[in-house]
Short mmCIF file of C-alpha atoms and ligand atoms in Angstrom, two decimals:
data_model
loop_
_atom_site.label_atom_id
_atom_site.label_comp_id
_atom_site.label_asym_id
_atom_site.label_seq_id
_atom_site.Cartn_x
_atom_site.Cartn_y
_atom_site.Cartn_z
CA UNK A 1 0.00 0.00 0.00
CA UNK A 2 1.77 3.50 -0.95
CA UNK A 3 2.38 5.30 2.16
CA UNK A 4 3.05 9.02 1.71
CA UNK A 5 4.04 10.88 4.40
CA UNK A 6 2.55 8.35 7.76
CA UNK A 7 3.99 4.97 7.42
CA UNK A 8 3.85 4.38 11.63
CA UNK A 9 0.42 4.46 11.01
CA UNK A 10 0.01 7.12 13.79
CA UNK A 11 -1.14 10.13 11.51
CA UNK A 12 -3.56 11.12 9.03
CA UNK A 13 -5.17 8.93 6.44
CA UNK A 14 -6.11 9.67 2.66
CA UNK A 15 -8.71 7.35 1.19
CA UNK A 16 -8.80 7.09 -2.63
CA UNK A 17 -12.34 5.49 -3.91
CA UNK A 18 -11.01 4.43 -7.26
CA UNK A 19 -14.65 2.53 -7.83
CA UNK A 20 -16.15 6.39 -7.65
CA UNK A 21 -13.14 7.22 -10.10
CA UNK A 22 -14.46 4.67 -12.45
CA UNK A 23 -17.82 5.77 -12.19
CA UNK A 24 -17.49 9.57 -12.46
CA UNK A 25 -15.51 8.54 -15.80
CA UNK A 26 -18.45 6.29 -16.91
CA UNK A 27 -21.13 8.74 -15.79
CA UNK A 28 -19.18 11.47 -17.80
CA UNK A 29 -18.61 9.16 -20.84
CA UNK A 30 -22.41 9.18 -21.16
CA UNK A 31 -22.65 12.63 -21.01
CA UNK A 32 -20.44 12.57 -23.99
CA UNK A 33 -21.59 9.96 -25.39
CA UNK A 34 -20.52 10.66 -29.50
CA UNK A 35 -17.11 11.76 -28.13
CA UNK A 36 -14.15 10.29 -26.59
CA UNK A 37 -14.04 10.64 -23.34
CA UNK A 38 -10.47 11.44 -22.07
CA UNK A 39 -9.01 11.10 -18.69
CA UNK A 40 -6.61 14.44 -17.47
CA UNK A 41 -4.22 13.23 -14.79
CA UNK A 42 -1.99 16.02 -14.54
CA UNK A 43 -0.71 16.64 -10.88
CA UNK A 44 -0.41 13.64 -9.50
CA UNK A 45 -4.38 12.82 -10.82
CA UNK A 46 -5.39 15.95 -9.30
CA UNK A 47 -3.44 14.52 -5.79
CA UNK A 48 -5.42 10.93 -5.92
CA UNK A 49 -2.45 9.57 -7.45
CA UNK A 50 -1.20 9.29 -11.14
CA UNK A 51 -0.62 5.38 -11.53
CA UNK A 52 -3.57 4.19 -9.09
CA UNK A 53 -5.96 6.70 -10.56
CA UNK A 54 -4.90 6.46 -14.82
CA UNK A 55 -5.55 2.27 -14.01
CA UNK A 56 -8.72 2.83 -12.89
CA UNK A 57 -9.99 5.85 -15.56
CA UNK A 58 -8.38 2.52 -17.73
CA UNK A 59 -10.50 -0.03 -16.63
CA UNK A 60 -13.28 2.36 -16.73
CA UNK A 61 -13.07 2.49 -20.53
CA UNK A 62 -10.50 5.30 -21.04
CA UNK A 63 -7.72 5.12 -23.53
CA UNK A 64 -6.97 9.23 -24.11
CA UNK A 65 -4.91 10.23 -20.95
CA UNK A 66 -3.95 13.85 -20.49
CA UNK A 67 -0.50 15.04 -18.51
CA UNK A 68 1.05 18.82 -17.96
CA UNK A 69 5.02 17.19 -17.64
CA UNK A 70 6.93 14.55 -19.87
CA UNK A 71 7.70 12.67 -15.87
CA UNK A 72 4.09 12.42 -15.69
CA UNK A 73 3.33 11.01 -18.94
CA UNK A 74 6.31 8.85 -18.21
CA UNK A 75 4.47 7.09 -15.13
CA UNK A 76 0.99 6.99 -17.03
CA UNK A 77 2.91 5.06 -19.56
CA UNK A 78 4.22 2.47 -16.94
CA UNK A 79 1.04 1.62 -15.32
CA UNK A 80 -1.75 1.57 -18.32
CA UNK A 81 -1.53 -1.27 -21.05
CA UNK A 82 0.12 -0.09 -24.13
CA UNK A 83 -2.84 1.03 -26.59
CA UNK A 84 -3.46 4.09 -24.29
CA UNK A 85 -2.86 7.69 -25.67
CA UNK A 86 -0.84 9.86 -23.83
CA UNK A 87 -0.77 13.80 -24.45
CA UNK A 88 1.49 15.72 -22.85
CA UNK A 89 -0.46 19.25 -22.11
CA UNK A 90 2.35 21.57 -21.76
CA UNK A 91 3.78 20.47 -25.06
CA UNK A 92 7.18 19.63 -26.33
CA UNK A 93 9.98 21.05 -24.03
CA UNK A 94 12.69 21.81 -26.16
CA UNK A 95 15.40 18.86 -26.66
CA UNK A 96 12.92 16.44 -25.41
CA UNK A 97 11.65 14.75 -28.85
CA UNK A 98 13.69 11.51 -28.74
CA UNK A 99 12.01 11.35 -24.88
CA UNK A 100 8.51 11.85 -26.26
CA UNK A 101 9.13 9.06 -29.07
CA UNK A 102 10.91 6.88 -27.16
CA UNK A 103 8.17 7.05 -24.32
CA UNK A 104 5.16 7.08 -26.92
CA UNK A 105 4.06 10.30 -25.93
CA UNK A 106 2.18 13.39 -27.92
CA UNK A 107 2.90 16.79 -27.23
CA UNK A 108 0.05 19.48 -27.26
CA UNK A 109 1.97 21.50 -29.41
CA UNK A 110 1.83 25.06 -28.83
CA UNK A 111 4.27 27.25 -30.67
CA UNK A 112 5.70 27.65 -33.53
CA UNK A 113 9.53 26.46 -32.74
CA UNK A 114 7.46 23.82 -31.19
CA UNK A 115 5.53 22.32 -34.48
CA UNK A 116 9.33 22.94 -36.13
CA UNK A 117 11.31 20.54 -33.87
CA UNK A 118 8.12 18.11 -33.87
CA UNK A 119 8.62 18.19 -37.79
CA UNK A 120 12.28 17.52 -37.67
CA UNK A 121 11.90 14.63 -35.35
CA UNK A 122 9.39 13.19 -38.05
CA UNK A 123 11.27 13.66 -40.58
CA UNK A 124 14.62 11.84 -38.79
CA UNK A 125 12.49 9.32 -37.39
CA UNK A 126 10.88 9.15 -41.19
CA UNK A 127 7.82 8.24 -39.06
CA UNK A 128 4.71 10.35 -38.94
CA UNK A 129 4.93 11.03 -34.98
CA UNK A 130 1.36 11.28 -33.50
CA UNK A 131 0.82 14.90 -31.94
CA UNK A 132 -2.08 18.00 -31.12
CA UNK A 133 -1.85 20.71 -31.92
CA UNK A 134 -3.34 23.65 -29.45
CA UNK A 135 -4.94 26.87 -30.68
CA UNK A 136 -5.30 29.78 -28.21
CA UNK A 137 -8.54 30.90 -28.80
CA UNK A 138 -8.98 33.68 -25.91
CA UNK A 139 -7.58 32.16 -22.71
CA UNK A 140 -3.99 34.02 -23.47
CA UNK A 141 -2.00 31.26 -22.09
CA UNK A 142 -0.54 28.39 -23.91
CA UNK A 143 -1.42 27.41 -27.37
CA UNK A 144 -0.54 28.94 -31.53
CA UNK A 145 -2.39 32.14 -32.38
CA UNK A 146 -5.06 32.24 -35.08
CA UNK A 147 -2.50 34.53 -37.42
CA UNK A 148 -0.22 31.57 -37.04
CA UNK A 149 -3.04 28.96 -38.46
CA UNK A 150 -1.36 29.36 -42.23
CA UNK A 151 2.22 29.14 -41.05
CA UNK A 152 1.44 25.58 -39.00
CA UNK A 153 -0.69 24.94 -42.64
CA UNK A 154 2.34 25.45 -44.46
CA UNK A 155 4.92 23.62 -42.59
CA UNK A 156 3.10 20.80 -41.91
CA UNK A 157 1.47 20.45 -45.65
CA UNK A 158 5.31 20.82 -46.78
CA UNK A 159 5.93 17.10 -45.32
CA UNK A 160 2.66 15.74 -45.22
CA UNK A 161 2.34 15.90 -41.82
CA UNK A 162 -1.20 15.80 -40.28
CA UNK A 163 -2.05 16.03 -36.46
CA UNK A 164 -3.38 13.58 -34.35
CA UNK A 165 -5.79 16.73 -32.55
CA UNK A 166 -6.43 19.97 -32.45
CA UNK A 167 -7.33 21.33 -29.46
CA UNK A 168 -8.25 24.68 -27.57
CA UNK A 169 -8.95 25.69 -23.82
CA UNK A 170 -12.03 27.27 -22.70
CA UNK A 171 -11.63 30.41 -20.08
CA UNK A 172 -14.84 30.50 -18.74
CA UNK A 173 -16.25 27.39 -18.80
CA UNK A 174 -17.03 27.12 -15.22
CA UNK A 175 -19.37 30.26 -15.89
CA UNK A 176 -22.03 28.95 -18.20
CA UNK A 177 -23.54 32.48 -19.16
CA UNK A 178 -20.11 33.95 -19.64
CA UNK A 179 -19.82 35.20 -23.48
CA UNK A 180 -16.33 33.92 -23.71
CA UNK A 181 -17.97 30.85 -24.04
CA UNK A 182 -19.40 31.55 -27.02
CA UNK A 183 -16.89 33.30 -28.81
CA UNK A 184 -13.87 30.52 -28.23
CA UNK A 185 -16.24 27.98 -29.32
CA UNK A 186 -17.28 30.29 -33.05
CA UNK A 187 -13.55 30.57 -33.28
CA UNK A 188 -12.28 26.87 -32.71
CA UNK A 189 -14.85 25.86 -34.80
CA UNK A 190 -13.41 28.17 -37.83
CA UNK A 191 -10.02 27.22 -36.93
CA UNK A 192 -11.60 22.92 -37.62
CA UNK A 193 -12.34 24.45 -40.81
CA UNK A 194 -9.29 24.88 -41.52
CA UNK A 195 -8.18 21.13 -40.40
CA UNK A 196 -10.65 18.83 -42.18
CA UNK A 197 -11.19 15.55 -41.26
CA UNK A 198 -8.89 16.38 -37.90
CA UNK A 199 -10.58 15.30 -34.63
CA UNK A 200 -11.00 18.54 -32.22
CA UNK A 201 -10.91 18.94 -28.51
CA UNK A 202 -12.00 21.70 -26.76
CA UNK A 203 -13.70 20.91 -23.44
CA UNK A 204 -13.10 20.43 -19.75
CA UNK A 205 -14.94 18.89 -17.49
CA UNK A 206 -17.41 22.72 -17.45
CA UNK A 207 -17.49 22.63 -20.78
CA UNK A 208 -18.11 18.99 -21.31
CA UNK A 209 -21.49 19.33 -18.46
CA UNK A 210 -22.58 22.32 -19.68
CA UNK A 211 -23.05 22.68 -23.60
CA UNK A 212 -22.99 20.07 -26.26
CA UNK A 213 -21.44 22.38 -28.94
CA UNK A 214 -18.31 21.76 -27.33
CA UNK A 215 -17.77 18.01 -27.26
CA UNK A 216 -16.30 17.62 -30.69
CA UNK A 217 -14.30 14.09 -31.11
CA UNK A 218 -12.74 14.25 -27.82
CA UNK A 219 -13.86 16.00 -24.48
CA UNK A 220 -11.39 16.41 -21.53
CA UNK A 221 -12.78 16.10 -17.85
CA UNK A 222 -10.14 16.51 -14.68
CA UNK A 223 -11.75 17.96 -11.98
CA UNK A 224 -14.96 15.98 -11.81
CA UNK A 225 -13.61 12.93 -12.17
CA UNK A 226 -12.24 13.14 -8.94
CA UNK A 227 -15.62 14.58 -7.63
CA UNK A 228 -14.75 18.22 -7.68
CA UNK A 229 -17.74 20.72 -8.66
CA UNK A 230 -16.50 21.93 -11.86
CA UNK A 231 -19.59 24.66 -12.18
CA UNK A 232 -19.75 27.27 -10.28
CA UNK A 233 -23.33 27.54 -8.69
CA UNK A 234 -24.44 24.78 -9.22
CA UNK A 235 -25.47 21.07 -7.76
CA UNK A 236 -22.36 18.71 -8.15
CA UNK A 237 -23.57 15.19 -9.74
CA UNK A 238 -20.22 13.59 -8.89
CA UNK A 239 -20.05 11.03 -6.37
CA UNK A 240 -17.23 11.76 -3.69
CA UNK A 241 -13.38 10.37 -4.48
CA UNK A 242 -10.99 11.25 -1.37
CA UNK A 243 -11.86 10.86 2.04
CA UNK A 244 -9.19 12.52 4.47
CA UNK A 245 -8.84 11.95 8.29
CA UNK A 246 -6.74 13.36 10.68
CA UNK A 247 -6.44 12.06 14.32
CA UNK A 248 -7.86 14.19 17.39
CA UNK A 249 -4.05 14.51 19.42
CA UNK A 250 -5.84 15.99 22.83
CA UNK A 251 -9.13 17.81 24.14
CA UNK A 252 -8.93 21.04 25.60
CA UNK A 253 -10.90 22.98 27.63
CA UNK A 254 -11.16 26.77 27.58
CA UNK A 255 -12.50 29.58 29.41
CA UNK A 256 -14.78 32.71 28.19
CA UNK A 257 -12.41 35.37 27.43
CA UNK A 258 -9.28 33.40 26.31
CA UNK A 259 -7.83 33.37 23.10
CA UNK A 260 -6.89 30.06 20.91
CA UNK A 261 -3.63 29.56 18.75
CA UNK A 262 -1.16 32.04 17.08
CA UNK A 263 -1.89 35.56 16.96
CA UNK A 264 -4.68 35.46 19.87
CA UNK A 265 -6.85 36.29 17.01
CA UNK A 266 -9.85 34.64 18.16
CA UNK A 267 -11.50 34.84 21.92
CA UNK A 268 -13.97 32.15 22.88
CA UNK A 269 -16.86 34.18 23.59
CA UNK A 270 -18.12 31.15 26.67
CA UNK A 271 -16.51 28.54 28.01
CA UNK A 272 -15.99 25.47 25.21
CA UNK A 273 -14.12 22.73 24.63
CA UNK A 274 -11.87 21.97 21.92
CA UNK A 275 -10.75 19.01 19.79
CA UNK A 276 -6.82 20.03 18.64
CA UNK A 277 -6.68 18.02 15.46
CA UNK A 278 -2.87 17.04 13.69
CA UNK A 279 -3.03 18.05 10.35
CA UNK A 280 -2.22 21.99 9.28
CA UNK A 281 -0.84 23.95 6.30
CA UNK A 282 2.01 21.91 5.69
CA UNK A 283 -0.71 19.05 4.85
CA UNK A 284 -2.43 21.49 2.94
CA UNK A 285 -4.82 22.49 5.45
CA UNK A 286 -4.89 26.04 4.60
CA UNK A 287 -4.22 29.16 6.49
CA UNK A 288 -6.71 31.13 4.96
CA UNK A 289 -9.58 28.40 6.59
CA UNK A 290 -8.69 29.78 10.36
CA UNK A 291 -11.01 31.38 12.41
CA UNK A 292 -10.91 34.66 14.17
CA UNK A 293 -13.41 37.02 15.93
CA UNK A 294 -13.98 38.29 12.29
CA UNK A 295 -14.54 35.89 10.21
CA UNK A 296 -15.85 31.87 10.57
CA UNK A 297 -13.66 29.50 9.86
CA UNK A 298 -13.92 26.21 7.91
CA UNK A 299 -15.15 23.46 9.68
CA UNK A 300 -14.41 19.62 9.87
CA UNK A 301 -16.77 17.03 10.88
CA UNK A 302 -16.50 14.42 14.25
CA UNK A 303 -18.39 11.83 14.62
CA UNK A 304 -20.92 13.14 12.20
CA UNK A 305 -20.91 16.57 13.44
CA UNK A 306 -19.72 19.77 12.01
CA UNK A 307 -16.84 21.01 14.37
CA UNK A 308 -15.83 24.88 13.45
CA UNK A 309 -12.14 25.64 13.16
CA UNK A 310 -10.78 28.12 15.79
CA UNK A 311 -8.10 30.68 15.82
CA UNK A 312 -4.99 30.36 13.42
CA UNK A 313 -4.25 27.08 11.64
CA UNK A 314 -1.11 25.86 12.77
CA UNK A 315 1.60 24.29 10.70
CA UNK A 316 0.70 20.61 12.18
CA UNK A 317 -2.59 21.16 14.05
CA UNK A 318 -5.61 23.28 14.28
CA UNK A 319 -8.37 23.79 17.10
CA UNK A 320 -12.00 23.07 16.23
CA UNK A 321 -14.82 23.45 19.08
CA UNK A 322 -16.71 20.62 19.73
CA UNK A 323 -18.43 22.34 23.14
CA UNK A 324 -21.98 21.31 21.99
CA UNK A 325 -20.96 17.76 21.27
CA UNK A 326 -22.86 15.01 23.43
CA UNK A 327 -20.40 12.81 23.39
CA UNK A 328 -16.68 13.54 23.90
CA UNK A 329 -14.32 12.19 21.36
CA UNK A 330 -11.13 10.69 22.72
CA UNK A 331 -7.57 11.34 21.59
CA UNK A 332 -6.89 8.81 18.34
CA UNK A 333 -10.49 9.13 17.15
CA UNK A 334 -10.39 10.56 13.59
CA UNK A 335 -11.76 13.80 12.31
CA UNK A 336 -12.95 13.75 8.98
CA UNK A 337 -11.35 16.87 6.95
CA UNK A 338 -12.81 16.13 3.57
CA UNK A 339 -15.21 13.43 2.61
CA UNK A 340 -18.61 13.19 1.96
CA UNK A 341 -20.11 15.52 4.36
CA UNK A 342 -17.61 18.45 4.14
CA UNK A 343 -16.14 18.35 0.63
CA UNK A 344 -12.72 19.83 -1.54
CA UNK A 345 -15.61 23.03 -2.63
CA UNK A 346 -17.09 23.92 1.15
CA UNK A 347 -12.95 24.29 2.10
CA UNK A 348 -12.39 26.46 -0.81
CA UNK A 349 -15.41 28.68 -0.24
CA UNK A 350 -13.82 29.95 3.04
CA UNK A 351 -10.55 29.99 2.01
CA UNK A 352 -11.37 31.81 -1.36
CA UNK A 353 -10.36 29.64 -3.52
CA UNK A 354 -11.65 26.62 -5.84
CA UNK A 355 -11.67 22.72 -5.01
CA UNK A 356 -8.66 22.01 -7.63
CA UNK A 357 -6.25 24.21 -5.18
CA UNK A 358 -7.75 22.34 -2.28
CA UNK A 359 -7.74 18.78 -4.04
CA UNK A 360 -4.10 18.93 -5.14
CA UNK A 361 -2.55 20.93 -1.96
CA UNK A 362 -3.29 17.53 0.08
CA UNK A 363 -0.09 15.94 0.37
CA UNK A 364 1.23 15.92 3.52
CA UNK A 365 2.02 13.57 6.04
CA UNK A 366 -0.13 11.20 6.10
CA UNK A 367 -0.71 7.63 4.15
CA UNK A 368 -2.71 7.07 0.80
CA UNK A 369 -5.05 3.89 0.90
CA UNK A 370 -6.79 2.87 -1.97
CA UNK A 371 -10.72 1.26 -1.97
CA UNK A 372 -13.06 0.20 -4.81
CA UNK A 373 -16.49 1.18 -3.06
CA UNK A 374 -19.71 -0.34 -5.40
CA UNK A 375 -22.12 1.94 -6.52
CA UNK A 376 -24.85 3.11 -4.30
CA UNK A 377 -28.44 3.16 -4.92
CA UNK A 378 -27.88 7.07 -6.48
CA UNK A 379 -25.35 7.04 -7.89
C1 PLP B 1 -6.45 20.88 -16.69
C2 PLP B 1 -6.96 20.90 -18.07
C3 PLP B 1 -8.15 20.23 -18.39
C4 PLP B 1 -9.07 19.63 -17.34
O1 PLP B 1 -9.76 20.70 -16.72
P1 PLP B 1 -10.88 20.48 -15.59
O2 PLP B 1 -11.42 21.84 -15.37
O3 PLP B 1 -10.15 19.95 -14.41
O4 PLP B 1 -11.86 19.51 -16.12
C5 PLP B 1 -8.52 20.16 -19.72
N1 PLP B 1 -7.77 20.75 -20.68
C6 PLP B 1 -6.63 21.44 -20.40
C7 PLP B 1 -5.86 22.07 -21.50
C8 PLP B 1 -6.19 21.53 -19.10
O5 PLP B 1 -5.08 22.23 -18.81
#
């Protein structure tokens, strides 16, 4: 079992439901259905784990798998069988062709230079390397500009090169009414026209649950695969991947008036009692969830109870109160940080953030266990 940071045992405990990976792929797949369905497993699989996660998106059905590094797409390509796909999102660092051949991987290629040493390594190879290509069409970040669609024409048509994908990146997608939406799609869909017969990929897991228009040949999901709400406002349909617990390490009492944690920034306002959990920022339990006088922290739940966090998260530790609790918990009993009650998305509402920076900040010190749950009744 891959231990990450608690192999005594004594510590915190991630719980990976690859059986809810399988199904938010299949569940997803049917949304698509028309499309391929892809699999991005870029940071680690969104912190669930790369290998564990790109077997079970594997089983599932998926063959398309999508990393940001070469090391990533490295590791997918040890742990799938070999007729899975492997694009490498950030494209094709320079000097690392003969990696990305050797390795059986396609770069997203995003730049000029970058088509240019692709077509070299073709032509040495004298093999017709599989690759994307990515248009920018409005996010600004990676991918070839529409005044560049003739020169990629050009070089490409000189050899007789044709791509495996083309691909753009919605900015908005998470914002269904936003009319970025719109325009990215109306100009991906006249860059296709200039690729004929070339399959096209241009959603994410928003744009794959929230229009139709952008499934194409090929849809990308990441963060609801691993249950994350990829929508803003609206009900998540994803059934819940990670559980994490963290042990209770003592109970503490304290008096009206007194102050809990660094900074003295927040002053129990009657006597409570408090559960002082181990996990803090360096696990990824943010700062920006404490509590103060100000504002309410985040919360994790006990024993099926929500139990607020007080006062300044600590490195290793926070405080939550747990004065209205029936029942006292003991030292050892776990507190559950993120699972089906309190999820990734109610953390990154307080902190002011989104689930993805929650999701793939947890990797501290405590072990990764991996289940296969069956489906339930709802899901
Ligand atoms: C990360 C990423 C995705 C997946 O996005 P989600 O919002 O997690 O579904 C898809 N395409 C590209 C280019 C990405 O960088």
């Amino acid at each position: 079992m891959p231990v990450a940071g608690n192999s005594s045992g004594f510590g915190g405990r991630m719980t990976v439901d690859l059986g809810a990976l399988k199904r938010n792929w299949q569940a997803l797949d049917r949304v698509s259905r028309g499309a391929l369905t892809g699999a991005v497993v870029k940071a680690d699989a969104y912190g669930t784990g790369l290998s564990e996660a790109s077997r079970a998106f594997y089983q599932a059905g998926a063959r398309f798998f999508f990393v940001a590094t070469p090391d990533e797409g490295i590791q997918v390509r040890a742990s799938v069988p070999e007729d899975a796909h492997i694009f490498v999102l950030n494209g094709l660092f320079p000097g690392a062709a003969p990696l990305y051949v050797g390795e059986r991987l396609m770069p997203c290629l995003c730049s000029v230079p970058m088509v240019e040493e692709w077509i070299r390594a073709c032509v040495a190879s004298g093999k017709a390397l599989e690759a994307a290509l990515h248009f920018d069409t409005g996010i600004n970040r990676l991918g070839l500009r529409l005044s560049e669609v003739s020169i990629i024409k050009r070089l490409i048509d000189s050899v007789g090169y044709k791509p495996q994908m083309i691909m753009s990146h919605l900015a908005c997608a998470d914002i269904p009414g936003h009319e970025k939406n719109r325009t990215q799609l109306a100009l991906f869909t006249s860059i296709m026209a200039q690729f004929p017969g070339i399959p096209a990929s241009l959603a994410n897991s928003a744009g794959l649950m929230t229009n139709r228009e952008n499934h194409f040949q090929m849809v990308r999901p990441g963060i609801a695969l691993y249950g994350g709400r990829a929508v803003a406002g609206r009900a998540n349909p994803m059934s819940p991947v990670v559980t994490l617990e963290a042990p209770i390490l003592q109970i503490k009492d304290v008096k009206t008036g007194e102050s809990v944690g660094y900074g003295a920034l927040q002053t129990m306002a009657r006597d409570s009692r408090l559960a002082i959990i181990a996990i803090g920022y360096a696990d990824g339990f943010f700062r920006s969830l404490s509590g103060s006088n100000a504002h309410r922290g985040s919360r994790v739940m006990i024993n099926g109870r929500p139990a607020p966090v007080v006062g300044r998260v600590s490195m290793d530790m926070i405080g939550v109160d747990i004065t209205d609790f029936p029942q006292i918990p003991r030292p050892g009993d776990m507190a559950e940080i993120v699972g089906k009650t309190i999820t990734i998305d109610d953390h990154a509402e307080v902190a002011g953030t989104i689930g993805y920076e929650i999701l793939t900040s947890m990797k501290g010190r405590y072990s990764r266990n991996f289940i296969e749950s069956a489906a339930t009744p709802t899901e």
